[in-house]
Coordinates of C-alpha atoms in Angstrom, one line a residue:
Chain A
M1 CA 0.0 0.0 0.0
K2 CA 3.0 2.3 0.1
S3 CA 4.3 3.7 -3.1
N4 CA 3.7 2.5 -6.6
L5 CA 6.6 1.6 -8.7
N6 CA 5.0 3.2 -11.7
E7 CA 5.8 6.6 -10.4
M8 CA 9.5 6.2 -10.9
P9 CA 10.6 9.2 -12.8
N10 CA 10.8 8.7 -16.5
K11 CA 14.3 9.8 -17.4
T12 CA 13.4 10.2 -21.1
E13 CA 11.1 13.0 -20.4
T14 CA 12.2 16.3 -21.7
T15 CA 11.1 18.1 -18.5
P16 CA 13.2 16.9 -15.6
D17 CA 11.6 15.5 -12.6
V18 CA 13.5 17.8 -10.3
P19 CA 11.1 19.5 -7.9
R20 CA 10.8 23.0 -9.4
Q21 CA 9.0 25.0 -6.8
F22 CA 9.4 22.6 -3.9
Q23 CA 12.9 23.4 -2.7
R24 CA 14.0 24.4 0.8
N25 CA 14.8 28.0 0.0
T26 CA 11.4 28.7 -1.5
L27 CA 9.7 26.8 1.3
M28 CA 11.4 29.1 3.8
K29 CA 9.9 32.1 2.0
Q30 CA 6.4 31.0 2.8
P31 CA 4.9 32.7 5.9
N32 CA 3.3 29.4 6.9
Y33 CA 6.8 28.0 7.4
W34 CA 7.7 30.7 9.8
I35 CA 4.5 30.6 11.7
F36 CA 5.0 26.8 12.1
A37 CA 8.5 27.3 13.4
A38 CA 7.6 30.1 15.8
V39 CA 4.7 28.2 17.3
T40 CA 6.8 25.1 17.7
L41 CA 9.5 27.1 19.4
L42 CA 7.0 28.9 21.6
M43 CA 5.5 25.6 22.7
M44 CA 9.0 24.2 23.4
A45 CA 9.6 27.2 25.7
V46 CA 6.3 26.9 27.7
P47 CA 7.8 24.7 30.5
L48 CA 10.4 27.4 31.1
F49 CA 7.8 29.9 32.0
T50 CA 5.4 27.7 34.0
S51 CA 5.9 24.8 36.2
S52 CA 2.2 24.4 36.7
N53 CA 1.3 20.8 36.1
S54 CA -2.3 21.7 35.2
V55 CA -1.2 24.0 32.4
L56 CA 1.2 21.4 31.0
F57 CA -1.5 18.8 31.4
M58 CA -4.0 20.8 29.5
L59 CA -1.6 21.7 26.7
T60 CA -0.6 18.0 26.4
N61 CA -4.2 17.0 26.0
I62 CA -4.7 19.7 23.4
F63 CA -1.7 18.3 21.5
I64 CA -3.2 14.8 21.7
L65 CA -6.8 15.8 20.9
G66 CA -5.3 18.0 18.1
V67 CA -3.8 15.0 16.4
F68 CA -7.1 13.1 16.9
A69 CA -9.0 16.0 15.3
M70 CA -6.6 16.2 12.4
S71 CA -7.0 12.5 11.8
Y72 CA -10.8 13.1 11.8
D73 CA -10.3 16.0 9.4
L74 CA -8.6 13.6 6.9
L75 CA -12.1 12.0 6.6
L76 CA -14.4 15.0 7.0
G77 CA -12.4 17.7 5.4
Y78 CA -10.2 16.0 2.9
T79 CA -12.2 13.0 1.8
G80 CA -15.7 14.3 2.5
I81 CA -17.1 11.4 4.5
I82 CA -18.6 11.7 8.0
S83 CA -17.7 9.1 10.6
F84 CA -19.7 8.7 13.8
G85 CA -17.4 6.1 15.2
H86 CA -13.9 7.7 15.1
A87 CA -13.6 7.4 18.8
M88 CA -13.3 3.6 18.6
F89 CA -9.8 4.0 17.2
F90 CA -8.9 6.4 20.0
G91 CA -10.3 4.0 22.5
I92 CA -8.5 1.0 20.9
G93 CA -5.2 2.9 21.4
A94 CA -6.0 4.0 24.9
Y95 CA -7.2 0.6 26.1
S96 CA -4.3 -1.2 24.4
M97 CA -1.8 0.9 26.4
G98 CA -3.8 0.7 29.6
L99 CA -4.2 -3.0 29.5
S100 CA -0.8 -3.9 28.4
L101 CA 0.8 -1.7 31.1
R102 CA -1.4 -3.5 33.5
F103 CA -0.5 -7.0 32.3
F104 CA 3.2 -6.7 31.4
D105 CA 5.8 -6.5 34.1
N106 CA 8.3 -5.2 31.7
A107 CA 7.4 -1.7 30.8
E108 CA 9.2 -1.6 27.4
A109 CA 7.5 -4.8 26.3
G110 CA 4.2 -3.4 27.4
V111 CA 4.6 -0.2 25.5
L112 CA 5.8 -1.9 22.4
V113 CA 3.1 -4.6 22.5
A114 CA 0.5 -1.9 23.0
L115 CA 1.9 0.1 20.1
A116 CA 1.9 -2.9 17.8
A117 CA -1.6 -4.1 18.9
A118 CA -3.1 -0.6 18.5
I119 CA -1.7 -0.1 15.0
V120 CA -2.7 -3.6 13.8
L121 CA -6.2 -3.4 15.4
C122 CA -6.9 0.0 14.1
F123 CA -5.6 -1.0 10.6
I124 CA -7.8 -4.1 10.5
V125 CA -10.9 -2.4 11.9
S126 CA -10.7 0.7 9.7
F127 CA -10.0 -1.5 6.7
F128 CA -12.9 -3.8 7.1
V129 CA -15.4 -1.1 8.3
G130 CA -14.3 0.9 5.2
L131 CA -14.5 -2.1 2.9
L132 CA -18.0 -2.9 4.1
S133 CA -19.5 0.6 3.9
L134 CA -17.5 2.8 1.7
R135 CA -18.6 1.2 -1.5
L136 CA -22.1 2.2 -0.6
R137 CA -23.4 5.7 0.0
D138 CA -21.8 7.9 2.5
T139 CA -24.7 7.7 4.9
F140 CA -24.0 3.9 5.2
Y141 CA -20.5 4.7 6.2
A142 CA -21.7 7.0 9.0
L143 CA -24.1 4.4 10.3
I144 CA -21.8 1.5 10.1
T145 CA -19.0 3.4 11.9
L146 CA -21.5 4.3 14.6
A147 CA -22.6 0.6 14.9
V148 CA -19.1 -0.8 15.1
A149 CA -18.0 1.9 17.6
T150 CA -21.0 1.0 19.7
I151 CA -19.9 -2.7 19.7
F152 CA -16.5 -1.6 21.0
L153 CA -18.1 0.5 23.7
I154 CA -20.4 -2.3 24.8
A155 CA -17.5 -4.8 24.8
A156 CA -15.5 -2.4 27.0
E157 CA -18.4 -2.1 29.4
Q158 CA -19.3 -5.8 29.5
W159 CA -15.9 -7.6 29.4
R160 CA -15.4 -6.8 33.1
S161 CA -12.6 -9.3 33.8
L162 CA -10.5 -7.5 31.3
T163 CA -11.7 -3.9 31.2
R164 CA -13.3 -3.6 34.7
G165 CA -16.5 -2.5 33.0
S166 CA -17.8 1.0 32.9
D167 CA -15.8 2.1 35.9
G168 CA -12.7 1.7 33.8
F169 CA -9.3 1.5 35.6
N170 CA -6.5 3.6 36.7
F171 CA -3.0 2.5 35.7
T172 CA -0.9 5.3 37.2
A173 CA 1.0 2.7 39.3
D174 CA 2.0 0.9 36.1
I175 CA 3.2 4.0 34.2
P176 CA 6.9 3.5 33.6
N177 CA 9.2 6.0 35.2
N178 CA 12.3 4.8 33.4
L179 CA 11.2 3.7 29.9
F180 CA 14.1 2.6 27.8
G181 CA 16.3 4.0 30.6
F182 CA 15.5 7.6 30.1
I183 CA 11.8 8.4 29.7
N184 CA 10.0 9.2 32.9
L185 CA 6.3 9.1 31.9
L186 CA 5.3 10.2 35.4
D187 CA 6.9 13.5 34.9
R188 CA 4.4 16.0 33.4
Q189 CA 7.1 17.9 31.6
T190 CA 8.4 14.7 29.8
V191 CA 4.8 13.8 28.8
Y192 CA 4.4 17.4 27.6
Y193 CA 7.4 17.2 25.3
L194 CA 6.4 13.8 24.2
G195 CA 3.0 15.2 23.2
L196 CA 4.7 18.1 21.4
V197 CA 7.0 15.8 19.4
F198 CA 3.9 13.7 18.7
I199 CA 1.8 16.5 17.3
V200 CA 4.6 18.0 15.3
A201 CA 5.5 14.7 13.8
M202 CA 1.9 13.8 13.0
F203 CA 1.2 17.2 11.6
L204 CA 4.1 16.9 9.2
I205 CA 3.2 13.4 8.2
M206 CA -0.5 14.3 7.6
R207 CA 0.5 17.4 5.8
R208 CA 2.7 15.4 3.5
F209 CA -0.1 13.0 3.0
I210 CA -2.6 15.6 2.0
Y211 CA -0.1 17.1 -0.5
S212 CA 0.8 13.7 -2.0
P213 CA -0.8 12.5 -5.2
V214 CA -3.1 10.4 -3.0
G215 CA -4.1 13.3 -0.9
R216 CA -4.8 15.5 -3.9
T217 CA -7.0 12.7 -5.3
L218 CA -8.9 12.5 -2.0
Q219 CA -9.7 16.2 -2.2
A220 CA -11.0 15.7 -5.7
I221 CA -13.2 12.9 -4.3
R222 CA -14.5 15.3 -1.7
E223 CA -15.4 17.7 -4.6
N224 CA -16.8 15.3 -7.1
E225 CA -16.6 11.6 -6.5
N226 CA -18.0 10.4 -9.8
R227 CA -15.8 12.6 -11.8
V228 CA -12.7 11.2 -10.1
A229 CA -13.9 7.7 -11.1
S230 CA -14.3 8.8 -14.7
L231 CA -10.7 10.0 -14.6
G232 CA -9.6 6.4 -14.0
F233 CA -9.2 6.5 -10.2
N234 CA -10.6 3.7 -8.1
V235 CA -12.5 5.8 -5.6
L236 CA -13.0 2.9 -3.1
H237 CA -9.3 2.4 -2.8
Y238 CA -8.7 6.0 -2.0
K239 CA -11.4 6.2 0.6
L240 CA -10.1 3.1 2.2
I241 CA -6.6 4.5 2.3
S242 CA -7.9 7.7 3.9
N243 CA -10.0 5.6 6.4
V244 CA -7.0 3.5 7.4
V245 CA -4.6 6.4 7.8
A246 CA -7.1 8.3 9.9
G247 CA -7.9 5.2 12.0
V248 CA -4.3 4.4 12.7
I249 CA -3.4 7.9 13.6
A250 CA -6.4 8.2 15.9
G251 CA -5.2 5.0 17.5
L252 CA -1.8 6.5 18.1
A253 CA -3.5 9.6 19.7
G254 CA -5.3 7.2 22.0
I255 CA -2.0 5.7 23.1
M256 CA -0.7 9.1 23.9
Y257 CA -3.9 9.9 25.8
A258 CA -3.3 6.9 28.0
F259 CA 0.1 8.3 28.9
S260 CA -1.4 11.7 29.7
I261 CA -4.5 10.7 31.6
R262 CA -3.4 7.3 33.1
F263 CA -7.0 6.2 33.3
V264 CA -9.4 4.7 30.8
N265 CA -13.2 4.2 31.0
P266 CA -15.5 3.3 28.1
H267 CA -17.2 6.7 27.9
S268 CA -14.2 8.9 28.0
V269 CA -12.3 7.1 25.2
L270 CA -14.8 5.1 23.3
G271 CA -18.1 7.1 23.6
V272 CA -20.0 8.7 20.8
E273 CA -19.6 12.0 22.7
L274 CA -15.9 11.9 21.9
T275 CA -16.6 11.5 18.2
I276 CA -19.0 14.5 18.5
D277 CA -16.4 16.5 20.3
V278 CA -13.8 15.8 17.6
L279 CA -16.4 16.7 15.0
L280 CA -17.0 20.0 16.7
M281 CA -13.2 20.6 17.0
T282 CA -12.9 20.1 13.2
V283 CA -15.9 22.2 12.3
I284 CA -15.0 25.1 14.7
G285 CA -11.4 25.2 13.6
G286 CA -12.2 24.8 9.9
V287 CA -13.0 21.7 7.9
G288 CA -10.2 20.9 5.5
T289 CA -7.4 22.7 7.3
L290 CA -5.1 20.6 9.5
V291 CA -4.2 23.7 11.6
G292 CA -7.9 24.3 12.1
A293 CA -8.3 20.9 13.8
I294 CA -5.6 21.9 16.3
V295 CA -7.1 25.3 16.9
G296 CA -10.5 23.6 17.4
A297 CA -9.1 21.2 19.9
G298 CA -7.5 24.1 21.8
I299 CA -10.7 26.1 21.9
I300 CA -12.8 23.2 23.1
E301 CA -10.3 22.2 25.8
I302 CA -9.6 25.7 27.0
S303 CA -13.2 26.8 27.0
S304 CA -14.5 23.7 28.8
H305 CA -11.8 24.1 31.4
W306 CA -12.5 27.8 31.8
L307 CA -16.3 27.4 31.9
M308 CA -16.0 24.6 34.4
G309 CA -13.8 26.9 36.5
L310 CA -16.6 29.5 36.6
R311 CA -18.9 27.1 38.5
D312 CA -18.0 28.8 41.8
V313 CA -19.4 32.1 40.3
H314 CA -22.7 30.6 39.4
P315 CA -24.0 27.0 39.3
I316 CA -25.1 27.4 35.7
F317 CA -21.5 26.9 34.7
E318 CA -21.7 23.4 36.0
R319 CA -23.7 22.9 32.8
W320 CA -21.0 24.3 30.6
V321 CA -22.1 22.2 27.6
I322 CA -25.1 24.5 27.3
L323 CA -22.9 27.6 27.1
F324 CA -20.7 25.8 24.8
G325 CA -23.6 25.3 22.4
I326 CA -24.0 29.1 22.3
I327 CA -20.3 29.6 21.5
F328 CA -20.6 27.0 18.8
I329 CA -23.6 28.7 17.2
L330 CA -21.7 32.1 17.3
I331 CA -18.6 30.6 15.7
V332 CA -20.6 28.9 12.9
M333 CA -22.5 32.2 12.3
F334 CA -19.4 34.4 12.1
F335 CA -16.9 31.9 10.9
P336 CA -18.9 29.7 8.5
A337 CA -15.8 28.0 7.2
G338 CA -14.4 27.6 10.7
I339 CA -11.9 29.9 12.3
V340 CA -8.8 29.0 10.3
G341 CA -10.8 28.4 7.1
T342 CA -12.5 31.8 7.3
I343 CA -9.3 33.6 8.1
R344 CA -7.6 31.9 5.2
Q345 CA -10.4 32.9 2.8
K346 CA -10.2 36.5 3.9
W347 CA -6.5 36.5 3.6
K348 CA -6.7 35.1 0.1
A349 CA -9.4 37.6 -0.9
R350 CA -7.2 40.5 0.4
R351 CA -4.2 39.3 -1.4
S352 CA -5.9 38.9 -4.7
S353 CA -7.6 42.3 -4.4
L354 CA -4.2 44.1 -3.8
Chain B
M1 CA -16.2 -7.1 -35.1
S2 CA -14.4 -4.5 -37.0
G3 CA -14.9 -1.4 -34.8
I4 CA -12.7 -0.4 -31.9
L5 CA -16.0 0.2 -29.9
E6 CA -19.2 -1.6 -30.6
T7 CA -22.5 -1.9 -28.9
K8 CA -24.9 -4.8 -29.5
D9 CA -28.6 -4.5 -28.7
L10 CA -27.8 -2.0 -26.0
T11 CA -30.9 -1.5 -23.9
I12 CA -31.7 0.3 -20.6
N13 CA -35.0 0.6 -18.9
F14 CA -35.8 3.2 -16.2
G15 CA -38.9 1.9 -14.6
G16 CA -41.2 1.2 -17.5
H17 CA -39.5 3.7 -19.8
T18 CA -37.0 2.3 -22.3
A19 CA -34.4 5.1 -22.7
V20 CA -32.1 3.2 -25.0
D21 CA -33.7 0.5 -27.1
H22 CA -31.6 -2.2 -28.8
V23 CA -29.0 0.2 -30.1
S24 CA -26.2 -1.5 -32.1
L25 CA -23.4 0.8 -33.1
S26 CA -20.0 0.2 -34.5
I27 CA -17.3 2.8 -34.3
K28 CA -14.3 2.4 -36.5
E29 CA -10.8 3.1 -35.2
K30 CA -9.7 6.7 -35.6
E31 CA -12.9 7.9 -37.1
L32 CA -15.1 10.7 -35.8
K33 CA -18.6 9.6 -35.3
S34 CA -21.4 11.9 -34.3
I35 CA -24.5 10.8 -32.4
I36 CA -27.3 13.2 -33.0
G37 CA -30.9 13.3 -32.1
P38 CA -33.5 15.5 -30.5
N39 CA -33.7 16.1 -26.7
G40 CA -34.5 12.9 -24.8
A41 CA -33.4 10.7 -27.7
G42 CA -31.0 8.8 -25.3
K43 CA -27.7 10.2 -26.6
T44 CA -26.2 10.9 -23.2
T45 CA -27.6 7.7 -21.9
V46 CA -25.7 5.8 -24.6
F47 CA -22.6 7.6 -23.4
N48 CA -23.3 6.7 -19.8
L49 CA -23.6 3.0 -20.8
I50 CA -20.4 3.1 -22.8
S51 CA -18.4 4.9 -20.1
G52 CA -19.9 2.9 -17.2
Q53 CA -22.0 5.5 -15.3
L54 CA -25.0 3.2 -16.1
K55 CA -25.2 -0.5 -16.5
P56 CA -27.4 -1.8 -19.4
S57 CA -30.5 -3.8 -18.8
A58 CA -29.6 -5.9 -21.8
G59 CA -27.0 -5.9 -24.5
Q60 CA -23.3 -5.6 -24.7
V61 CA -20.5 -3.0 -25.1
Y62 CA -17.3 -4.2 -26.8
F63 CA -14.0 -2.4 -26.7
K64 CA -11.4 -3.9 -29.0
G65 CA -13.5 -7.1 -29.0
K66 CA -13.7 -7.4 -25.2
E67 CA -17.0 -7.2 -23.4
I68 CA -16.8 -4.2 -21.0
E69 CA -20.4 -3.4 -20.0
K70 CA -19.9 -4.8 -16.5
L71 CA -16.7 -2.9 -15.7
P72 CA -16.9 0.2 -13.4
P73 CA -16.2 3.6 -14.9
H74 CA -12.6 3.9 -13.6
K75 CA -11.6 0.6 -15.3
R76 CA -13.0 1.7 -18.6
T77 CA -11.1 5.0 -18.4
K78 CA -7.9 3.0 -17.7
L79 CA -8.6 0.9 -20.8
G80 CA -8.7 4.0 -22.9
I81 CA -12.2 5.4 -23.0
G82 CA -12.2 9.0 -21.8
R83 CA -15.3 11.1 -21.7
S84 CA -16.5 14.7 -21.1
F85 CA -19.8 15.6 -19.6
Q86 CA -22.6 17.6 -21.0
I87 CA -23.6 19.1 -17.7
T88 CA -20.3 20.6 -16.6
N89 CA -18.7 18.2 -14.2
V90 CA -15.4 19.7 -12.8
F91 CA -14.0 20.1 -9.3
P92 CA -15.4 23.5 -8.3
N93 CA -13.1 24.3 -5.3
L94 CA -9.9 23.1 -6.9
S95 CA -7.8 25.3 -9.1
V96 CA -8.2 25.1 -12.9
L97 CA -4.7 23.7 -13.1
E98 CA -5.4 21.1 -10.4
N99 CA -8.5 19.9 -12.3
V100 CA -6.3 19.1 -15.3
R101 CA -3.3 17.9 -13.3
L102 CA -5.4 15.2 -11.7
A103 CA -6.2 13.8 -15.2
V104 CA -2.5 13.9 -16.1
Q105 CA -1.7 12.1 -12.8
S106 CA -4.1 9.4 -13.7
K107 CA -2.8 9.1 -17.2
E108 CA 0.8 8.9 -15.9
N109 CA -0.4 6.2 -13.5
I110 CA 0.8 7.9 -10.4
M111 CA -2.0 6.3 -8.4
Y112 CA -1.0 5.3 -4.9
N113 CA 1.9 7.5 -3.9
M114 CA 1.3 9.1 -0.5
I115 CA 4.8 9.9 0.5
R116 CA 6.0 12.3 -2.2
H117 CA 4.9 15.9 -2.4
F118 CA 2.8 16.3 -5.5
K119 CA 5.0 19.1 -6.7
Y120 CA 7.8 16.6 -6.9
F121 CA 6.1 15.5 -10.1
S122 CA 6.5 18.9 -11.7
R123 CA 6.2 17.5 -15.2
L124 CA 2.5 16.8 -14.4
E125 CA 1.9 20.5 -13.9
D126 CA 3.8 21.4 -16.9
E127 CA 1.8 19.0 -19.0
A128 CA -1.4 20.2 -17.5
M129 CA -0.5 23.7 -18.3
G130 CA 0.0 22.7 -21.9
F131 CA -3.5 21.5 -22.1
L132 CA -4.8 24.7 -20.6
E133 CA -2.9 26.6 -23.2
K134 CA -4.6 24.5 -25.9
V135 CA -8.0 25.7 -24.7
Q136 CA -6.8 29.2 -23.8
L137 CA -7.3 28.9 -20.1
D138 CA -3.6 29.1 -19.1
K139 CA -4.1 32.6 -17.7
K140 CA -6.8 31.3 -15.3
A141 CA -4.7 28.4 -14.1
D142 CA -4.7 29.5 -10.4
H143 CA -8.4 30.4 -10.2
P144 CA -10.8 28.0 -8.6
A145 CA -12.8 26.2 -11.2
A146 CA -16.0 27.5 -9.7
S147 CA -15.1 31.1 -10.7
L148 CA -15.0 30.3 -14.4
A149 CA -17.7 31.5 -16.8
H150 CA -19.8 28.8 -18.3
G151 CA -18.0 28.7 -21.6
E152 CA -14.7 28.5 -19.8
K153 CA -15.9 25.6 -17.8
R154 CA -16.8 23.8 -21.0
K155 CA -13.2 24.4 -22.2
L156 CA -11.8 23.1 -18.9
E157 CA -14.0 20.0 -19.4
I158 CA -12.3 19.4 -22.8
A159 CA -8.8 20.1 -21.4
I160 CA -9.4 17.4 -18.7
L161 CA -10.5 15.0 -21.3
L162 CA -7.5 15.7 -23.5
A163 CA -5.2 15.3 -20.5
L164 CA -6.4 11.7 -20.1
D165 CA -4.9 11.0 -23.6
S166 CA -7.5 8.3 -24.2
E167 CA -7.7 6.2 -27.4
V168 CA -11.4 6.9 -27.5
L169 CA -12.8 10.3 -26.7
L170 CA -16.5 10.6 -25.8
L171 CA -17.5 14.3 -26.2
D172 CA -20.9 15.0 -24.8
E173 CA -22.1 18.2 -26.4
P174 CA -18.9 20.1 -25.9
T175 CA -20.4 23.4 -27.1
A176 CA -23.6 23.2 -25.0
G177 CA -24.4 26.6 -23.5
M178 CA -21.4 28.3 -25.0
S179 CA -21.7 31.7 -26.4
L180 CA -21.7 31.9 -30.2
E181 CA -18.2 33.4 -30.4
E182 CA -16.7 30.6 -28.4
V183 CA -18.1 27.8 -30.5
P184 CA -15.7 28.1 -33.5
D185 CA -12.7 27.7 -31.2
I186 CA -14.0 24.4 -29.8
I187 CA -15.0 23.1 -33.2
E188 CA -11.5 24.1 -34.5
L189 CA -10.0 22.2 -31.6
I190 CA -12.0 19.1 -32.3
K191 CA -11.1 19.3 -36.0
E192 CA -7.4 19.5 -35.0
I193 CA -7.7 16.4 -32.9
R194 CA -9.5 14.6 -35.7
D195 CA -6.9 15.6 -38.3
E196 CA -4.2 14.1 -36.2
R197 CA -6.0 10.8 -36.8
D198 CA -4.4 9.1 -33.8
R199 CA -7.6 8.5 -31.8
T200 CA -11.3 7.8 -32.1
I201 CA -13.8 10.5 -31.3
I202 CA -17.5 10.0 -30.6
L203 CA -19.3 13.3 -30.5
I204 CA -22.8 14.0 -29.2
E205 CA -24.2 17.1 -30.8
H206 CA -27.5 18.9 -30.8
K207 CA -26.8 21.2 -33.7
M208 CA -26.7 19.2 -36.8
E209 CA -24.9 21.8 -39.0
L210 CA -21.9 21.6 -36.7
V211 CA -21.3 17.9 -37.2
L212 CA -22.0 17.6 -40.9
N213 CA -18.6 18.8 -42.0
L214 CA -16.8 17.3 -39.0
S215 CA -18.0 13.7 -39.0
D216 CA -16.9 10.7 -40.9
S217 CA -20.2 9.1 -40.0
I218 CA -23.3 10.0 -38.1
A219 CA -25.8 8.0 -36.0
V220 CA -29.2 9.3 -35.4
L221 CA -31.1 8.4 -32.3
F222 CA -34.8 8.9 -31.8
H223 CA -36.8 7.9 -28.8
G224 CA -34.0 5.6 -27.7
K225 CA -33.9 3.8 -31.0
L226 CA -31.2 3.9 -33.7
L227 CA -32.9 5.6 -36.6
A228 CA -30.1 5.7 -39.1
D229 CA -26.3 5.3 -39.2
G230 CA -24.1 6.2 -42.1
D231 CA -22.2 8.9 -44.1
P232 CA -23.3 12.5 -43.5
E233 CA -24.7 12.7 -47.0
D234 CA -26.8 9.6 -46.6
I235 CA -28.1 10.9 -43.3
M236 CA -29.0 14.2 -44.8
K237 CA -31.0 12.4 -47.5
N238 CA -32.7 10.0 -45.2
E239 CA -36.4 10.8 -45.1
Q240 CA -37.0 9.2 -41.7
V241 CA -34.3 11.4 -40.3
Q242 CA -35.7 14.5 -41.9
S243 CA -39.2 13.9 -40.6
A244 CA -38.1 12.8 -37.1
Y245 CA -35.2 15.0 -36.3
L246 CA -35.0 17.9 -38.8
G247 CA -38.7 18.3 -38.8
G248 CA -39.0 18.5 -35.1
D249 CA -36.0 19.9 -33.4
I250 CA -34.3 22.1 -35.9
A251 CA -37.5 23.8 -36.7
D252 CA -37.9 24.7 -33.1
A253 CA -34.4 26.0 -32.7

């Protein structure tokens, strides 16, 4: 499923296959490149300014949910299909890590087994769910993902001997403090940097993916599926690739979440609410923009935290979800293409009018 | 079996309505065949059956002697049957260049690469630009396709089809809805492709006068049935054609 041999550059072509515009020096002239570098550096510096574990904890979760939201955006924004079961991959990742830390005495073995199990499981599940439903209409995909995700949710609730049912389980005691001899996962700062490396790596990987020939074809599928077929592309293959890539990355995000929260229960990592959250993150930030997914994750995390904090002011803030609904409506009204999407549109319009 | 593309008793029913009724066509290699007929005659439906958007209720489609009516559209494109659409069918939010680049990507068989940046294959963009120049859209390469005027979208449609570099081109009313001054350009372009004589063209047209000089042969459809098939002169002389087609549609136009 990796690269196709047919793409080997044809040396007899008169136009050389040397990347013309895609060279480091032109890349560095793009403002996006500098924004990316500046934000990354800023995030690297955060622990120098604050030693507050709650701030680091919140940012770490934003990184992880940001990756989860970006993986969802591959489906919603770049392929144009809605999944109602994306949380299952996140849950598979989180449960794999939680369970294997609990059952393996050797921390390294536990982490590696969890990693392998999550990747393989997410691959298989996303592949077969996609194969079953993606050849049908998009509504079937939405329903089948919801159904399969519900199966996982029920399994996690009912298989008590393994998962401890709907209470879930805490595995703080099993978190390795000396993984591979140097990683202390009990240290918030270490987990923070791990999360930062994770989001930067995943962002770059997904960015490359959406700018690859496959990614470009996916965006065309989003625009006009039938026309893509009549250009000679097997639409099902492309949707499957998108589904598998999104599923595996969501699984990895789930693994990271396990390191950060050190606790799993069915509703927090497998529930439909989580899929709805990630859908909101993507829509708020801007569908079809990877950065938007991160911004959306940040907004949801920070505002829920902040609104919850206001519950001492007035008990209504206990029900922060209601207030969040209002924020959501306002954002959709004033930023119809999401925050990043709308800013990008305005920026483009300004540049072309100059 | 002499033609590169043949249909045998091709039939499709929609509910009780038979849109295409036992149509048998034979298209010779490297000829330009026009399919004409009044609105609702089943011209586009025949195209949809040939290119795979629809599956026939009965009958066969042969491409180079092989039965293809059960293949999905993308496989038929890969075999060498490219088509354009009467109702403009482009990618509205992608740039004009990207619309054509995707077709070049398919033709060059760069299908499943997800590691390289697409700009690595810069020759694809260069090639796509060449096709845009051919239809005089090169200056709009960076615009989103949705921002094009109707006539320009029709040109883009043709550029996409040309980029596929298919052996058989199915052109579904390429001049539909174009302004009068744009039509000669497109007809000229089709003539050019025909005169190269290295591919087969099937052209659906509404305006008979456009295809008379262009076509090697003409098939006339009427109510889903093949009414006549032959040289342009014979078609002109055919009384059935005159009463059914010329009598009806052209008089209205």
